[in-house]
mmCIF file of C-alpha atoms and ligand atoms in Angstrom:
data_model
loop_
_atom_site.group_PDB
_atom_site.id
_atom_site.type_symbol
_atom_site.label_atom_id
_atom_site.label_comp_id
_atom_site.label_asym_id
_atom_site.label_seq_id
_atom_site.Cartn_x
_atom_site.Cartn_y
_atom_site.Cartn_z
ATOM 1 C CA MET G 1 143.379 -95.513 -32.157
ATOM 2 C CA ASN G 2 147.014 -95.728 -31.417
ATOM 3 C CA LEU G 3 148.249 -98.897 -29.871
ATOM 4 C CA LEU G 4 151.888 -99.511 -28.552
ATOM 5 C CA MET G 5 153.353 -103.112 -28.436
ATOM 6 C CA ILE G 6 156.708 -103.302 -26.587
ATOM 7 C CA GLY G 7 159.423 -106.128 -27.087
ATOM 8 C CA ASP G 8 160.669 -108.174 -24.307
ATOM 9 C CA VAL G 9 161.555 -106.548 -21.106
ATOM 10 C CA PHE G 10 164.985 -107.901 -20.132
ATOM 11 C CA GLY G 11 166.357 -107.653 -16.567
ATOM 12 C CA ASP G 12 166.796 -104.464 -14.379
ATOM 13 C CA SER G 13 167.851 -102.215 -17.271
ATOM 14 C CA GLY G 14 164.820 -103.229 -19.224
ATOM 15 C CA ARG G 15 162.692 -102.556 -16.126
ATOM 16 C CA ALA G 16 164.282 -99.266 -15.584
ATOM 17 C CA ALA G 17 163.882 -98.292 -19.469
ATOM 18 C CA ILE G 18 159.934 -99.055 -19.053
ATOM 19 C CA ALA G 19 159.696 -96.976 -15.683
ATOM 20 C CA LYS G 20 161.690 -94.071 -17.464
ATOM 21 C CA LEU G 21 160.212 -93.990 -20.851
ATOM 22 C CA LEU G 22 156.572 -95.686 -20.976
ATOM 23 C CA PRO G 23 154.626 -92.818 -19.540
ATOM 24 C CA GLY G 24 156.301 -90.235 -21.791
ATOM 25 C CA LEU G 25 155.840 -92.615 -24.830
ATOM 26 C CA ARG G 26 152.269 -93.046 -23.945
ATOM 27 C CA GLN G 27 151.681 -89.252 -24.188
ATOM 28 C CA GLU G 28 153.999 -88.563 -27.106
ATOM 29 C CA HIS G 29 151.975 -91.101 -29.360
ATOM 30 C CA ALA G 30 148.884 -90.535 -27.738
ATOM 31 C CA VAL G 31 148.561 -94.139 -26.865
ATOM 32 C CA ASP G 32 145.284 -95.681 -26.253
ATOM 33 C CA PHE G 33 146.369 -99.102 -25.222
ATOM 34 C CA CYS G 34 149.823 -100.801 -24.451
ATOM 35 C CA VAL G 35 150.919 -104.262 -24.363
ATOM 36 C CA VAL G 36 154.425 -105.087 -23.043
ATOM 37 C CA ASN G 37 156.042 -108.833 -23.227
ATOM 38 C CA VAL G 38 157.513 -109.118 -19.701
ATOM 39 C CA GLU G 39 158.986 -112.852 -19.752
ATOM 40 C CA ASN G 40 162.453 -111.963 -19.137
ATOM 41 C CA ALA G 41 161.840 -109.062 -16.753
ATOM 42 C CA ALA G 42 163.253 -111.070 -13.694
ATOM 43 C CA GLY G 43 166.983 -110.988 -14.335
ATOM 44 C CA GLY G 44 166.602 -112.227 -17.966
ATOM 45 C CA SER G 45 164.407 -115.108 -17.013
ATOM 46 C CA GLY G 46 160.717 -114.987 -15.835
ATOM 47 C CA VAL G 47 158.886 -112.139 -14.062
ATOM 48 C CA THR G 48 157.757 -111.823 -10.552
ATOM 49 C CA PRO G 49 154.243 -110.785 -9.221
ATOM 50 C CA ALA G 50 155.728 -107.458 -7.742
ATOM 51 C CA MET G 51 157.349 -106.674 -11.212
ATOM 52 C CA ALA G 52 154.054 -107.412 -13.155
ATOM 53 C CA ARG G 53 152.141 -105.154 -10.761
ATOM 54 C CA GLN G 54 154.628 -102.346 -11.317
ATOM 55 C CA PHE G 55 154.386 -102.609 -15.334
ATOM 56 C CA LEU G 56 150.607 -102.220 -14.808
ATOM 57 C CA GLU G 57 151.120 -99.199 -12.767
ATOM 58 C CA GLN G 58 153.759 -97.746 -15.113
ATOM 59 C CA GLY G 59 151.256 -98.046 -18.096
ATOM 60 C CA ALA G 60 150.999 -101.387 -19.554
ATOM 61 C CA ASP G 61 147.322 -102.392 -20.214
ATOM 62 C CA VAL G 62 148.222 -106.231 -20.751
ATOM 63 C CA MET G 63 151.332 -108.186 -20.477
ATOM 64 C CA THR G 64 152.413 -111.168 -22.734
ATOM 65 C CA SER G 65 155.059 -113.565 -22.267
ATOM 66 C CA GLY G 66 156.352 -116.800 -23.716
ATOM 67 C CA ASN G 67 158.542 -119.854 -23.006
ATOM 68 C CA HIS G 68 160.100 -118.189 -19.798
ATOM 69 C CA ILE G 69 157.014 -117.406 -18.103
ATOM 70 C CA TRP G 70 157.240 -120.568 -15.413
ATOM 71 C CA ASN G 71 160.884 -119.802 -14.600
ATOM 72 C CA ARG G 72 159.626 -117.897 -11.379
ATOM 73 C CA LYS G 73 157.429 -120.285 -9.431
ATOM 74 C CA GLU G 74 155.673 -117.479 -7.535
ATOM 75 C CA ILE G 75 154.220 -116.354 -10.972
ATOM 76 C CA VAL G 76 151.869 -119.444 -10.946
ATOM 77 C CA GLU G 77 149.727 -118.258 -8.075
ATOM 78 C CA TYR G 78 149.674 -114.622 -9.493
ATOM 79 C CA ILE G 79 148.709 -115.675 -13.253
ATOM 80 C CA THR G 80 145.850 -117.856 -12.015
ATOM 81 C CA ARG G 81 144.040 -114.730 -10.628
ATOM 82 C CA GLU G 82 145.457 -111.837 -12.941
ATOM 83 C CA ASN G 83 144.255 -112.250 -16.513
ATOM 84 C CA LEU G 84 146.196 -109.130 -17.541
ATOM 85 C CA LEU G 85 149.357 -111.281 -17.421
ATOM 86 C CA LEU G 86 148.949 -113.845 -20.502
ATOM 87 C CA ARG G 87 150.821 -116.903 -21.018
ATOM 88 C CA PRO G 88 150.887 -118.561 -24.732
ATOM 89 C CA ALA G 89 147.219 -119.695 -25.239
ATOM 90 C CA ASN G 90 148.712 -123.019 -27.204
ATOM 91 C CA TYR G 91 150.168 -124.317 -23.777
ATOM 92 C CA PRO G 92 148.472 -127.752 -23.359
ATOM 93 C CA THR G 93 145.029 -127.713 -21.386
ATOM 94 C CA GLY G 94 145.599 -127.838 -17.609
ATOM 95 C CA ALA G 95 148.411 -125.041 -17.551
ATOM 96 C CA PRO G 96 147.520 -122.160 -15.194
ATOM 97 C CA GLY G 97 146.475 -118.760 -16.357
ATOM 98 C CA VAL G 98 144.803 -117.649 -19.506
ATOM 99 C CA GLY G 99 146.060 -116.998 -23.210
ATOM 100 C CA SER G 100 143.879 -114.206 -24.261
ATOM 101 C CA VAL G 101 141.977 -111.272 -22.819
ATOM 102 C CA THR G 102 139.666 -108.607 -23.572
ATOM 103 C CA VAL G 103 140.092 -105.349 -21.915
ATOM 104 C CA LYS G 104 138.241 -101.797 -21.984
ATOM 105 C CA ALA G 105 140.354 -98.948 -23.489
ATOM 106 C CA GLY G 106 138.022 -95.799 -22.840
ATOM 107 C CA PRO G 107 134.819 -96.286 -24.883
ATOM 108 C CA ARG G 108 136.411 -99.353 -26.890
ATOM 109 C CA LYS G 109 137.607 -102.846 -26.107
ATOM 110 C CA VAL G 110 140.941 -104.253 -27.195
ATOM 111 C CA ALA G 111 141.414 -108.228 -27.181
ATOM 112 C CA VAL G 112 145.169 -109.527 -26.818
ATOM 113 C CA LEU G 113 146.081 -113.145 -27.899
ATOM 114 C CA ASN G 114 149.338 -114.569 -27.117
ATOM 115 C CA LEU G 115 150.630 -117.531 -28.900
ATOM 116 C CA MET G 116 154.025 -119.629 -29.067
ATOM 117 C CA GLY G 117 155.945 -121.006 -31.911
ATOM 118 C CA ARG G 118 156.849 -124.702 -32.179
ATOM 119 C CA VAL G 119 159.704 -124.625 -34.432
ATOM 120 C CA PHE G 120 163.306 -124.719 -32.454
ATOM 121 C CA MET G 121 161.120 -124.568 -29.347
ATOM 122 C CA ASN G 122 159.741 -126.972 -26.856
ATOM 123 C CA PRO G 123 156.700 -128.861 -27.974
ATOM 124 C CA ILE G 124 153.484 -127.287 -27.433
ATOM 125 C CA ASP G 125 149.903 -127.366 -29.216
ATOM 126 C CA CYS G 126 149.527 -125.945 -32.762
ATOM 127 C CA PRO G 127 149.398 -122.017 -32.478
ATOM 128 C CA PHE G 128 147.464 -121.936 -35.975
ATOM 129 C CA ARG G 129 144.807 -124.167 -34.906
ATOM 130 C CA LYS G 130 144.438 -122.491 -31.416
ATOM 131 C CA ALA G 131 144.337 -118.941 -33.149
ATOM 132 C CA ASP G 132 141.399 -120.472 -35.347
ATOM 133 C CA GLU G 133 139.537 -121.474 -32.179
ATOM 134 C CA ILE G 134 140.184 -118.196 -30.128
ATOM 135 C CA VAL G 135 140.145 -115.402 -32.801
ATOM 136 C CA PRO G 136 136.377 -115.668 -33.446
ATOM 137 C CA GLU G 137 135.767 -115.738 -29.748
ATOM 138 C CA LEU G 138 137.465 -112.514 -29.285
ATOM 139 C CA ARG G 139 136.096 -110.784 -32.419
ATOM 140 C CA ARG G 140 132.606 -111.467 -31.000
ATOM 141 C CA GLU G 141 133.619 -108.920 -28.250
ATOM 142 C CA THR G 142 135.563 -106.330 -30.253
ATOM 143 C CA PRO G 143 137.231 -105.917 -33.816
ATOM 144 C CA ILE G 144 140.270 -105.062 -32.115
ATOM 145 C CA VAL G 145 142.403 -108.084 -31.652
ATOM 146 C CA LEU G 146 146.197 -107.824 -31.147
ATOM 147 C CA VAL G 147 148.531 -111.269 -31.288
ATOM 148 C CA ASP G 148 152.155 -111.467 -29.723
ATOM 149 C CA MET G 149 153.596 -114.540 -31.661
ATOM 150 C CA HIS G 150 156.426 -115.687 -29.637
ATOM 151 C CA ALA G 151 158.732 -117.461 -31.620
ATOM 152 C CA GLU G 152 162.078 -118.449 -32.684
ATOM 153 C CA ALA G 153 161.803 -119.144 -36.388
ATOM 154 C CA THR G 154 161.110 -116.143 -38.550
ATOM 155 C CA SER G 155 159.262 -118.395 -41.015
ATOM 156 C CA GLU G 156 156.820 -119.405 -38.356
ATOM 157 C CA SER G 157 156.066 -115.668 -37.536
ATOM 158 C CA VAL G 158 155.869 -114.656 -41.074
ATOM 159 C CA ALA G 159 153.497 -117.572 -41.704
ATOM 160 C CA MET G 160 151.244 -116.493 -38.966
ATOM 161 C CA GLY G 161 150.818 -113.028 -40.003
ATOM 162 C CA TRP G 162 149.617 -114.122 -43.442
ATOM 163 C CA TYR G 163 147.249 -116.856 -41.738
ATOM 164 C CA LEU G 164 145.466 -114.114 -39.529
ATOM 165 C CA ASP G 165 145.713 -111.402 -41.990
ATOM 166 C CA GLY G 166 142.298 -109.770 -42.228
ATOM 167 C CA ARG G 167 141.207 -111.481 -38.988
ATOM 168 C CA VAL G 168 143.159 -109.491 -36.428
ATOM 169 C CA SER G 169 144.605 -105.956 -36.226
ATOM 170 C CA ALA G 170 148.060 -106.953 -35.353
ATOM 171 C CA VAL G 171 150.471 -109.925 -35.548
ATOM 172 C CA VAL G 172 154.055 -108.918 -33.886
ATOM 173 C CA GLY G 173 156.654 -111.266 -32.945
ATOM 174 C CA THR G 174 158.805 -111.511 -29.766
ATOM 175 C CA HIS G 175 161.529 -113.747 -28.276
ATOM 176 C CA ARG G 176 164.315 -113.213 -30.466
ATOM 177 C CA HIS G 177 165.399 -109.720 -28.957
ATOM 178 C CA VAL G 178 166.484 -108.465 -32.187
ATOM 179 C CA GLN G 179 164.023 -105.943 -33.974
ATOM 180 C CA THR G 180 163.242 -106.820 -37.564
ATOM 181 C CA ALA G 181 162.834 -104.013 -40.245
ATOM 182 C CA ASP G 182 160.078 -105.872 -41.993
ATOM 183 C CA GLU G 183 157.000 -103.903 -40.463
ATOM 184 C CA ARG G 184 154.202 -103.424 -42.852
ATOM 185 C CA VAL G 185 150.290 -103.517 -43.097
ATOM 186 C CA LEU G 186 149.412 -106.754 -44.908
ATOM 187 C CA PRO G 187 146.677 -106.452 -47.466
ATOM 188 C CA GLY G 188 143.884 -107.617 -45.388
ATOM 189 C CA GLY G 189 144.610 -104.798 -42.884
ATOM 190 C CA THR G 190 146.598 -106.724 -40.303
ATOM 191 C CA ALA G 191 149.809 -104.871 -39.078
ATOM 192 C CA TYR G 192 152.773 -107.255 -39.014
ATOM 193 C CA ILE G 193 156.422 -107.240 -37.719
ATOM 194 C CA THR G 194 158.552 -110.506 -37.306
ATOM 195 C CA ASP G 195 159.979 -109.113 -34.037
ATOM 196 C CA LEU G 196 159.497 -105.987 -31.873
ATOM 197 C CA GLY G 197 162.920 -106.357 -30.514
ATOM 198 C CA MET G 198 164.025 -106.155 -26.801
ATOM 199 C CA THR G 199 163.713 -103.707 -24.052
ATOM 200 C CA GLY G 200 166.987 -104.059 -22.229
ATOM 201 C CA PRO G 201 170.828 -103.807 -22.241
ATOM 202 C CA THR G 202 172.251 -103.262 -25.765
ATOM 203 C CA GLU G 203 175.868 -104.209 -25.075
ATOM 204 C CA GLY G 204 175.383 -107.909 -24.305
ATOM 205 C CA VAL G 205 174.220 -110.968 -26.364
ATOM 206 C CA ILE G 206 170.485 -110.355 -26.752
ATOM 207 C CA GLY G 207 170.481 -109.348 -23.194
ATOM 208 C CA VAL G 208 173.081 -111.657 -21.484
ATOM 209 C CA ASP G 209 176.527 -110.422 -20.363
ATOM 210 C CA ARG G 210 178.571 -110.914 -23.540
ATOM 211 C CA THR G 211 181.660 -112.267 -21.817
ATOM 212 C CA ILE G 212 179.539 -115.368 -20.566
ATOM 213 C CA ILE G 213 177.994 -116.033 -23.790
ATOM 214 C CA LEU G 214 181.396 -115.620 -25.597
ATOM 215 C CA GLN G 215 182.820 -118.120 -23.136
ATOM 216 C CA ARG G 216 180.116 -120.597 -23.935
ATOM 217 C CA PHE G 217 180.616 -120.389 -27.579
ATOM 218 C CA LEU G 218 184.383 -120.653 -27.259
ATOM 219 C CA THR G 219 184.427 -123.619 -24.880
ATOM 220 C CA GLN G 220 180.857 -125.292 -25.069
ATOM 221 C CA MET G 221 180.931 -125.184 -21.275
ATOM 222 C CA PRO G 222 177.708 -124.590 -19.366
ATOM 223 C CA SER G 223 177.230 -121.247 -17.471
ATOM 224 C CA ARG G 224 175.054 -119.289 -15.588
ATOM 225 C CA PHE G 225 173.548 -116.390 -17.478
ATOM 226 C CA GLU G 226 173.532 -112.717 -16.184
ATOM 227 C CA ALA G 227 171.976 -109.682 -17.450
ATOM 228 C CA ALA G 228 174.443 -107.399 -19.210
ATOM 229 C CA LYS G 229 175.134 -103.990 -17.617
ATOM 230 C CA GLY G 230 175.475 -100.823 -19.486
ATOM 231 C CA PRO G 231 173.239 -98.892 -21.961
ATOM 232 C CA ALA G 232 169.649 -99.858 -22.644
ATOM 233 C CA ALA G 233 167.011 -99.165 -25.191
ATOM 234 C CA LEU G 234 163.239 -99.645 -25.748
ATOM 235 C CA HIS G 235 162.075 -101.421 -28.753
ATOM 236 C CA GLY G 236 158.476 -101.826 -29.929
ATOM 237 C CA VAL G 237 155.922 -100.541 -32.453
ATOM 238 C CA VAL G 238 153.022 -97.930 -32.782
ATOM 239 C CA ILE G 239 150.161 -99.251 -34.587
ATOM 240 C CA VAL G 240 147.289 -97.129 -35.947
ATOM 241 C CA VAL G 241 144.029 -98.920 -35.945
ATOM 242 C CA ASP G 242 140.481 -98.203 -37.188
ATOM 243 C CA PRO G 243 138.223 -98.564 -34.054
ATOM 244 C CA GLU G 244 135.211 -99.577 -36.098
ATOM 245 C CA THR G 245 136.777 -102.295 -38.289
ATOM 246 C CA GLY G 246 139.874 -103.123 -36.418
ATOM 247 C CA ARG G 247 141.895 -102.690 -39.689
ATOM 248 C CA ALA G 248 145.339 -101.242 -39.092
ATOM 249 C CA SER G 249 146.405 -98.518 -41.401
ATOM 250 C CA ASP G 250 150.071 -97.824 -40.242
ATOM 251 C CA ILE G 251 152.801 -99.495 -38.118
ATOM 252 C CA ARG G 252 156.094 -97.658 -37.173
ATOM 253 C CA ARG G 253 159.047 -99.241 -35.457
ATOM 254 C CA LEU G 254 160.389 -97.551 -32.035
ATOM 255 C CA ARG G 255 163.867 -97.697 -30.885
ATOM 256 C CA VAL G 256 164.289 -95.532 -27.934
ATOM 257 C CA PRO G 257 167.569 -95.187 -25.991
ATOM 258 C CA ALA G 258 166.881 -95.361 -22.274
HETATM 259 FE FE1 FE2 K 301 161.117 -116.180 -25.149
#
């Protein structure tokens, strides 16, 4: 089974890259299931219900998110009734929406779990203990479990990869917007990459107009972020999984100019 996981869609050019490239990528790699992180789709901050609906039409099966999920207030109502858009599962009890979902993919089922790190990020419940709680529930429904670990610190993502090795099909990182070159299948059969990278503008500073960010570094003055203009690319991975066991046999990086 071929699983496509796409890194953080950022702003207009990220959304345009998905519209242009996702249908072709699904064909080219014979993709059975696709997960897209969409938390920066709306101008680099949050996602709107209309955008989320569009991603589903364009070929995303499940959407994941992270620390920017609440930035567009209209998403709260959407996320409470659409469980194909996940928020991190380790948000405290009472947060709207769900952090995991199991979806049919042809004759199989695929489960997706969204977690968020705590190092250099806002306080949130423990992602490791939350995974212990949810992964067995998901595995009762399907051996194919994909984890999006939305985190700032590389160490926390690497640790999660080892922690869940042999218990899930994949642990992929998001949030940093820079693709890492450490993809591998861990000994227990879990495909791992510290970060998928970003689907968005390539000439900015992790998506934002570089003149704004440079000015901020040079003066330490606050400024309003705007998505960078210019060329864009889609970043992600294709993972091959044995549908009977859920074990991964391959993970390949994708870096496609839009
Ligand atoms: Fe993020």
